[in-house]
């Protein structure tokens, strides 16, 4: 039997979304299978919209329902990484503070000490910035931290995802249109310039790192060379915004060698 768009929504789509809400409330199903279901439902909605079974209003309302249920597939997820011996992608710094490639060490790097978090370093936009860990190596120093990107960032991601899906739908229908811009290319931590300082005035260079950005987690793992000198007791981590204002000034104790 062939179903109309409204019949499919009533008999297939809405019961599935309602079942998702019940399952999430009861905690009987993990998030990953629910997101997989959301991806399948979104694909069906778009296909029915492309073929005219669903009107544009019905398609938009169905995608909004998936978003409200928390299972609408994300269009873009940021995760980048680099090391001192690979080509570095400058995901966490601005022009003028770009990472540089450190020379190959004469001896293999060894881990001397780890400062384990969580340890609050300060606040950014009214939300805590938390240290996950700090690592002292023979030739480098690593800082791993995170924050909640906040509702404004989540709104931008959702809006960008919606615009991208609308653009993809127009392309499938053969309609011309300019590709939407990368509205969420940055993140609260990645949009800052980071600097490491100590009392002796060591010239630290960014030589690697990685970034992870999502709706509820913005994380930066940053690597500097050389290793702090033995007589240095603490480091200062500075973050500067695009206007040149220092928005985070935090002291990080240097983990001491355990052997």
mmCIF file of C-alpha atoms in Angstrom:
data_model
loop_
_atom_site.group_PDB
_atom_site.id
_atom_site.type_symbol
_atom_site.label_atom_id
_atom_site.label_comp_id
_atom_site.label_asym_id
_atom_site.label_seq_id
_atom_site.Cartn_x
_atom_site.Cartn_y
_atom_site.Cartn_z
ATOM 1 C CA UNK A 1 0.000 0.000 0.000
ATOM 2 C CA UNK A 2 1.363 3.391 -0.965
ATOM 3 C CA UNK A 3 1.377 5.935 1.865
ATOM 4 C CA UNK A 4 0.965 9.663 1.524
ATOM 5 C CA UNK A 5 3.467 11.945 3.204
ATOM 6 C CA UNK A 6 1.186 12.610 6.166
ATOM 7 C CA UNK A 7 0.384 8.916 6.507
ATOM 8 C CA UNK A 8 4.101 8.026 6.571
ATOM 9 C CA UNK A 9 4.732 10.678 9.197
ATOM 10 C CA UNK A 10 1.839 9.443 11.334
ATOM 11 C CA UNK A 11 2.431 5.708 10.966
ATOM 12 C CA UNK A 12 6.231 5.471 10.711
ATOM 13 C CA UNK A 13 8.107 8.637 11.609
ATOM 14 C CA UNK A 14 6.292 10.008 14.646
ATOM 15 C CA UNK A 15 6.001 6.624 16.436
ATOM 16 C CA UNK A 16 9.737 6.060 15.894
ATOM 17 C CA UNK A 17 10.632 9.472 17.339
ATOM 18 C CA UNK A 18 8.261 8.927 20.262
ATOM 19 C CA UNK A 19 9.922 5.556 20.918
ATOM 20 C CA UNK A 20 13.304 7.259 20.948
ATOM 21 C CA UNK A 21 12.109 9.754 23.550
ATOM 22 C CA UNK A 22 10.765 6.964 25.742
ATOM 23 C CA UNK A 23 13.970 4.947 25.399
ATOM 24 C CA UNK A 24 16.156 7.933 26.286
ATOM 25 C CA UNK A 25 13.994 8.773 29.287
ATOM 26 C CA UNK A 26 14.180 5.194 30.547
ATOM 27 C CA UNK A 27 17.899 4.914 29.776
ATOM 28 C CA UNK A 28 17.421 1.476 28.221
ATOM 29 C CA UNK A 29 19.302 2.217 24.972
ATOM 30 C CA UNK A 30 22.731 3.798 24.557
ATOM 31 C CA UNK A 31 23.131 6.984 22.563
ATOM 32 C CA UNK A 32 24.949 5.492 19.545
ATOM 33 C CA UNK A 33 22.111 3.207 18.333
ATOM 34 C CA UNK A 34 19.664 6.094 18.734
ATOM 35 C CA UNK A 35 21.873 8.348 16.610
ATOM 36 C CA UNK A 36 22.084 5.620 13.978
ATOM 37 C CA UNK A 37 18.288 5.496 13.926
ATOM 38 C CA UNK A 38 18.249 9.281 13.648
ATOM 39 C CA UNK A 39 20.556 9.127 10.622
ATOM 40 C CA UNK A 40 18.284 6.593 8.927
ATOM 41 C CA UNK A 41 15.150 8.602 9.641
ATOM 42 C CA UNK A 42 16.816 11.787 8.381
ATOM 43 C CA UNK A 43 17.821 10.035 5.157
ATOM 44 C CA UNK A 44 14.247 8.802 4.644
ATOM 45 C CA UNK A 45 12.834 12.253 5.328
ATOM 46 C CA UNK A 46 15.191 13.850 2.790
ATOM 47 C CA UNK A 47 14.481 11.185 0.178
ATOM 48 C CA UNK A 48 10.715 11.637 0.572
ATOM 49 C CA UNK A 49 11.207 15.387 0.376
ATOM 50 C CA UNK A 50 13.258 15.072 -2.818
ATOM 51 C CA UNK A 51 10.592 12.932 -4.474
ATOM 52 C CA UNK A 52 7.767 15.264 -3.477
ATOM 53 C CA UNK A 53 6.060 12.851 -1.081
ATOM 54 C CA UNK A 54 6.752 15.292 1.756
ATOM 55 C CA UNK A 55 6.252 19.000 1.365
ATOM 56 C CA UNK A 56 9.056 21.377 2.303
ATOM 57 C CA UNK A 57 7.165 22.265 5.481
ATOM 58 C CA UNK A 58 6.728 18.607 6.428
ATOM 59 C CA UNK A 59 10.381 17.852 5.724
ATOM 60 C CA UNK A 60 11.585 20.825 7.780
ATOM 61 C CA UNK A 61 9.271 19.941 10.682
ATOM 62 C CA UNK A 62 10.427 16.306 10.640
ATOM 63 C CA UNK A 63 14.104 17.303 10.749
ATOM 64 C CA UNK A 64 13.350 19.692 13.596
ATOM 65 C CA UNK A 65 11.652 16.823 15.459
ATOM 66 C CA UNK A 66 14.826 14.743 15.117
ATOM 67 C CA UNK A 67 16.846 17.637 16.476
ATOM 68 C CA UNK A 68 14.497 18.070 19.444
ATOM 69 C CA UNK A 69 14.806 14.335 20.154
ATOM 70 C CA UNK A 70 18.603 14.698 20.159
ATOM 71 C CA UNK A 71 19.220 12.234 17.315
ATOM 72 C CA UNK A 72 19.561 14.449 14.267
ATOM 73 C CA UNK A 73 22.890 13.574 12.610
ATOM 74 C CA UNK A 74 25.623 16.182 12.808
ATOM 75 C CA UNK A 75 26.944 17.487 9.522
ATOM 76 C CA UNK A 76 30.356 18.391 10.820
ATOM 77 C CA UNK A 77 32.555 17.269 13.679
ATOM 78 C CA UNK A 78 35.977 18.764 14.291
ATOM 79 C CA UNK A 79 38.868 16.568 15.272
ATOM 80 C CA UNK A 80 42.424 17.319 14.180
ATOM 81 C CA UNK A 81 45.817 16.295 15.395
ATOM 82 C CA UNK A 82 49.475 16.756 14.659
ATOM 83 C CA UNK A 83 52.866 15.968 16.105
ATOM 84 C CA UNK A 84 56.274 17.544 16.019
ATOM 85 C CA UNK A 85 57.356 15.188 13.254
ATOM 86 C CA UNK A 86 54.299 15.622 11.019
ATOM 87 C CA UNK A 87 52.795 18.450 9.013
ATOM 88 C CA UNK A 88 51.001 20.615 11.574
ATOM 89 C CA UNK A 89 47.482 21.945 10.973
ATOM 90 C CA UNK A 90 47.164 25.234 12.889
ATOM 91 C CA UNK A 91 43.759 24.588 14.419
ATOM 92 C CA UNK A 92 44.364 26.357 17.726
ATOM 93 C CA UNK A 93 46.267 29.543 16.953
ATOM 94 C CA UNK A 94 46.004 32.688 14.892
ATOM 95 C CA UNK A 95 48.432 34.317 12.495
ATOM 96 C CA UNK A 96 51.500 35.481 14.339
ATOM 97 C CA UNK A 97 51.473 32.574 16.775
ATOM 98 C CA UNK A 98 51.529 29.641 14.388
ATOM 99 C CA UNK A 99 53.175 26.422 15.576
ATOM 100 C CA UNK A 100 56.619 25.575 14.290
ATOM 101 C CA UNK A 101 58.208 22.229 13.619
ATOM 102 C CA UNK A 102 60.800 21.309 16.207
ATOM 103 C CA UNK A 103 64.035 19.619 15.172
ATOM 104 C CA UNK A 104 64.341 15.905 15.667
ATOM 105 C CA UNK A 105 65.694 15.140 19.170
ATOM 106 C CA UNK A 106 69.015 13.367 19.497
ATOM 107 C CA UNK A 107 67.495 10.873 21.956
ATOM 108 C CA UNK A 108 63.977 9.426 22.096
ATOM 109 C CA UNK A 109 61.703 11.598 24.278
ATOM 110 C CA UNK A 110 60.943 10.232 27.730
ATOM 111 C CA UNK A 111 58.091 11.075 30.070
ATOM 112 C CA UNK A 112 59.301 12.576 33.357
ATOM 113 C CA UNK A 113 56.090 13.492 35.167
ATOM 114 C CA UNK A 114 52.334 14.007 34.873
ATOM 115 C CA UNK A 115 50.079 16.467 36.678
ATOM 116 C CA UNK A 116 46.629 14.867 36.756
ATOM 117 C CA UNK A 117 43.400 16.890 36.751
ATOM 118 C CA UNK A 118 40.704 17.869 36.868
ATOM 119 C CA UNK A 119 41.951 21.285 37.986
ATOM 120 C CA UNK A 120 40.072 24.486 37.193
ATOM 121 C CA UNK A 121 42.295 27.044 35.485
ATOM 122 C CA UNK A 122 39.816 29.900 35.193
ATOM 123 C CA UNK A 123 36.740 30.867 33.225
ATOM 124 C CA UNK A 124 36.069 31.672 29.606
ATOM 125 C CA UNK A 125 32.780 33.342 28.766
ATOM 126 C CA UNK A 126 31.519 32.515 32.225
ATOM 127 C CA UNK A 127 32.234 28.781 31.839
ATOM 128 C CA UNK A 128 35.065 26.902 33.589
ATOM 129 C CA UNK A 129 38.242 25.946 31.737
ATOM 130 C CA UNK A 130 39.473 22.674 33.237
ATOM 131 C CA UNK A 131 42.948 21.174 33.065
ATOM 132 C CA UNK A 132 42.809 17.480 32.178
ATOM 133 C CA UNK A 133 46.547 16.872 32.551
ATOM 134 C CA UNK A 134 49.984 18.400 32.104
ATOM 135 C CA UNK A 135 52.926 16.275 30.947
ATOM 136 C CA UNK A 136 56.612 16.964 31.427
ATOM 137 C CA UNK A 137 58.785 15.247 28.806
ATOM 138 C CA UNK A 138 62.498 15.372 28.282
ATOM 139 C CA UNK A 139 62.081 17.649 25.258
ATOM 140 C CA UNK A 140 58.557 19.124 25.522
ATOM 141 C CA UNK A 141 55.646 20.142 27.736
ATOM 142 C CA UNK A 142 52.013 19.219 27.011
ATOM 143 C CA UNK A 143 48.809 20.749 28.352
ATOM 144 C CA UNK A 144 45.395 19.114 27.872
ATOM 145 C CA UNK A 145 42.319 21.183 28.783
ATOM 146 C CA UNK A 146 38.629 21.541 27.962
ATOM 147 C CA UNK A 147 35.545 23.717 28.425
ATOM 148 C CA UNK A 148 31.832 23.671 27.646
ATOM 149 C CA UNK A 149 31.433 25.695 24.406
ATOM 150 C CA UNK A 150 28.089 27.051 25.586
ATOM 151 C CA UNK A 151 24.595 27.476 24.126
ATOM 152 C CA UNK A 152 25.585 30.173 21.602
ATOM 153 C CA UNK A 153 28.093 27.823 19.976
ATOM 154 C CA UNK A 154 25.538 25.001 19.939
ATOM 155 C CA UNK A 155 23.013 27.297 18.258
ATOM 156 C CA UNK A 156 25.550 28.244 15.581
ATOM 157 C CA UNK A 157 26.350 24.574 14.926
ATOM 158 C CA UNK A 158 22.670 23.691 14.646
ATOM 159 C CA UNK A 159 22.014 26.610 12.305
ATOM 160 C CA UNK A 160 25.016 25.714 10.141
ATOM 161 C CA UNK A 161 23.893 22.068 10.012
ATOM 162 C CA UNK A 162 20.414 23.110 8.916
ATOM 163 C CA UNK A 163 21.798 25.416 6.209
ATOM 164 C CA UNK A 164 24.110 22.668 4.955
ATOM 165 C CA UNK A 165 21.279 20.132 4.759
ATOM 166 C CA UNK A 166 19.114 22.641 2.889
ATOM 167 C CA UNK A 167 21.953 23.245 0.427
ATOM 168 C CA UNK A 168 22.434 19.486 -0.091
ATOM 169 C CA UNK A 169 18.692 19.100 -0.700
ATOM 170 C CA UNK A 170 18.737 21.840 -3.348
ATOM 171 C CA UNK A 171 21.724 20.220 -5.052
ATOM 172 C CA UNK A 172 19.979 16.846 -5.207
ATOM 173 C CA UNK A 173 17.033 18.561 -6.865
ATOM 174 C CA UNK A 174 19.326 20.201 -9.403
ATOM 175 C CA UNK A 175 18.757 23.689 -8.044
ATOM 176 C CA UNK A 176 21.562 26.212 -8.143
ATOM 177 C CA UNK A 177 22.733 27.771 -4.927
ATOM 178 C CA UNK A 178 25.870 28.946 -3.192
ATOM 179 C CA UNK A 179 27.359 26.596 -0.648
ATOM 180 C CA UNK A 180 26.869 27.970 2.887
ATOM 181 C CA UNK A 181 29.921 29.285 4.670
ATOM 182 C CA UNK A 182 31.719 27.431 7.451
ATOM 183 C CA UNK A 183 29.896 29.229 10.250
ATOM 184 C CA UNK A 184 31.307 27.022 13.005
ATOM 185 C CA UNK A 185 34.865 26.559 11.794
ATOM 186 C CA UNK A 186 36.164 27.778 15.115
ATOM 187 C CA UNK A 187 35.410 27.065 18.739
ATOM 188 C CA UNK A 188 35.886 28.944 22.038
ATOM 189 C CA UNK A 189 39.356 27.465 22.644
ATOM 190 C CA UNK A 190 40.494 27.187 19.027
ATOM 191 C CA UNK A 191 39.712 30.853 18.351
ATOM 192 C CA UNK A 192 42.296 31.962 20.915
ATOM 193 C CA UNK A 193 46.053 32.454 20.636
ATOM 194 C CA UNK A 194 47.949 30.498 23.310
ATOM 195 C CA UNK A 195 51.300 31.285 24.890
ATOM 196 C CA UNK A 196 53.436 29.531 27.496
ATOM 197 C CA UNK A 197 55.764 31.469 29.805
ATOM 198 C CA UNK A 198 58.020 30.857 32.808
ATOM 199 C CA UNK A 199 60.131 32.924 35.202
ATOM 200 C CA UNK A 200 63.476 32.407 33.393
ATOM 201 C CA UNK A 201 61.900 33.673 30.145
ATOM 202 C CA UNK A 202 62.261 30.460 28.128
ATOM 203 C CA UNK A 203 61.281 30.904 24.461
ATOM 204 C CA UNK A 204 58.633 28.193 24.132
ATOM 205 C CA UNK A 205 57.460 27.229 20.626
ATOM 206 C CA UNK A 206 54.187 25.523 19.727
ATOM 207 C CA UNK A 207 55.281 22.258 18.102
ATOM 208 C CA UNK A 208 52.106 20.173 17.999
ATOM 209 C CA UNK A 209 48.705 19.494 19.414
ATOM 210 C CA UNK A 210 45.194 18.319 18.710
ATOM 211 C CA UNK A 211 41.681 19.701 18.956
ATOM 212 C CA UNK A 212 38.221 18.259 19.517
ATOM 213 C CA UNK A 213 35.073 20.347 19.195
ATOM 214 C CA UNK A 214 31.443 19.319 19.586
ATOM 215 C CA UNK A 215 28.161 20.575 20.982
ATOM 216 C CA UNK A 216 29.128 20.062 24.629
ATOM 217 C CA UNK A 217 32.916 19.631 24.617
ATOM 218 C CA UNK A 218 35.672 21.899 23.365
ATOM 219 C CA UNK A 219 39.103 20.416 24.004
ATOM 220 C CA UNK A 220 42.676 21.446 23.225
ATOM 221 C CA UNK A 221 45.851 19.412 23.683
ATOM 222 C CA UNK A 222 48.840 21.701 23.154
ATOM 223 C CA UNK A 223 52.536 20.894 22.953
ATOM 224 C CA UNK A 224 55.459 23.253 23.457
ATOM 225 C CA UNK A 225 59.213 22.809 23.116
ATOM 226 C CA UNK A 226 61.705 22.823 24.749
ATOM 227 C CA UNK A 227 61.021 21.225 28.111
ATOM 228 C CA UNK A 228 60.932 23.698 31.038
ATOM 229 C CA UNK A 229 64.329 24.194 32.680
ATOM 230 C CA UNK A 230 64.953 22.275 35.887
ATOM 231 C CA UNK A 231 65.024 25.444 38.035
ATOM 232 C CA UNK A 232 61.605 26.626 36.824
ATOM 233 C CA UNK A 233 58.872 25.969 39.387
ATOM 234 C CA UNK A 234 55.721 26.873 37.466
ATOM 235 C CA UNK A 235 54.450 27.861 34.055
ATOM 236 C CA UNK A 236 51.936 30.511 33.031
ATOM 237 C CA UNK A 237 49.419 29.715 30.297
ATOM 238 C CA UNK A 238 48.032 32.783 28.524
ATOM 239 C CA UNK A 239 45.120 32.912 26.074
ATOM 240 C CA UNK A 240 44.471 36.016 23.961
ATOM 241 C CA UNK A 241 41.359 36.776 21.902
ATOM 242 C CA UNK A 242 41.215 38.359 18.438
ATOM 243 C CA UNK A 243 41.223 41.847 19.961
ATOM 244 C CA UNK A 244 44.498 41.144 21.752
ATOM 245 C CA UNK A 245 42.888 40.937 25.188
ATOM 246 C CA UNK A 246 44.150 38.308 27.626
ATOM 247 C CA UNK A 247 41.079 36.219 28.523
ATOM 248 C CA UNK A 248 42.818 33.467 30.482
ATOM 249 C CA UNK A 249 45.912 33.754 32.695
ATOM 250 C CA UNK A 250 46.541 30.519 34.592
ATOM 251 C CA UNK A 251 49.465 29.076 36.501
ATOM 252 C CA UNK A 252 50.287 25.413 35.915
ATOM 253 C CA UNK A 253 52.620 23.633 38.363
ATOM 254 C CA UNK A 254 55.343 21.672 36.631
ATOM 255 C CA UNK A 255 55.056 17.959 37.391
ATOM 256 C CA UNK A 256 58.288 16.707 38.851
ATOM 257 C CA UNK A 257 60.097 13.574 37.656
ATOM 258 C CA UNK A 258 58.862 10.468 39.450
ATOM 259 C CA UNK A 259 62.110 8.530 39.034
#
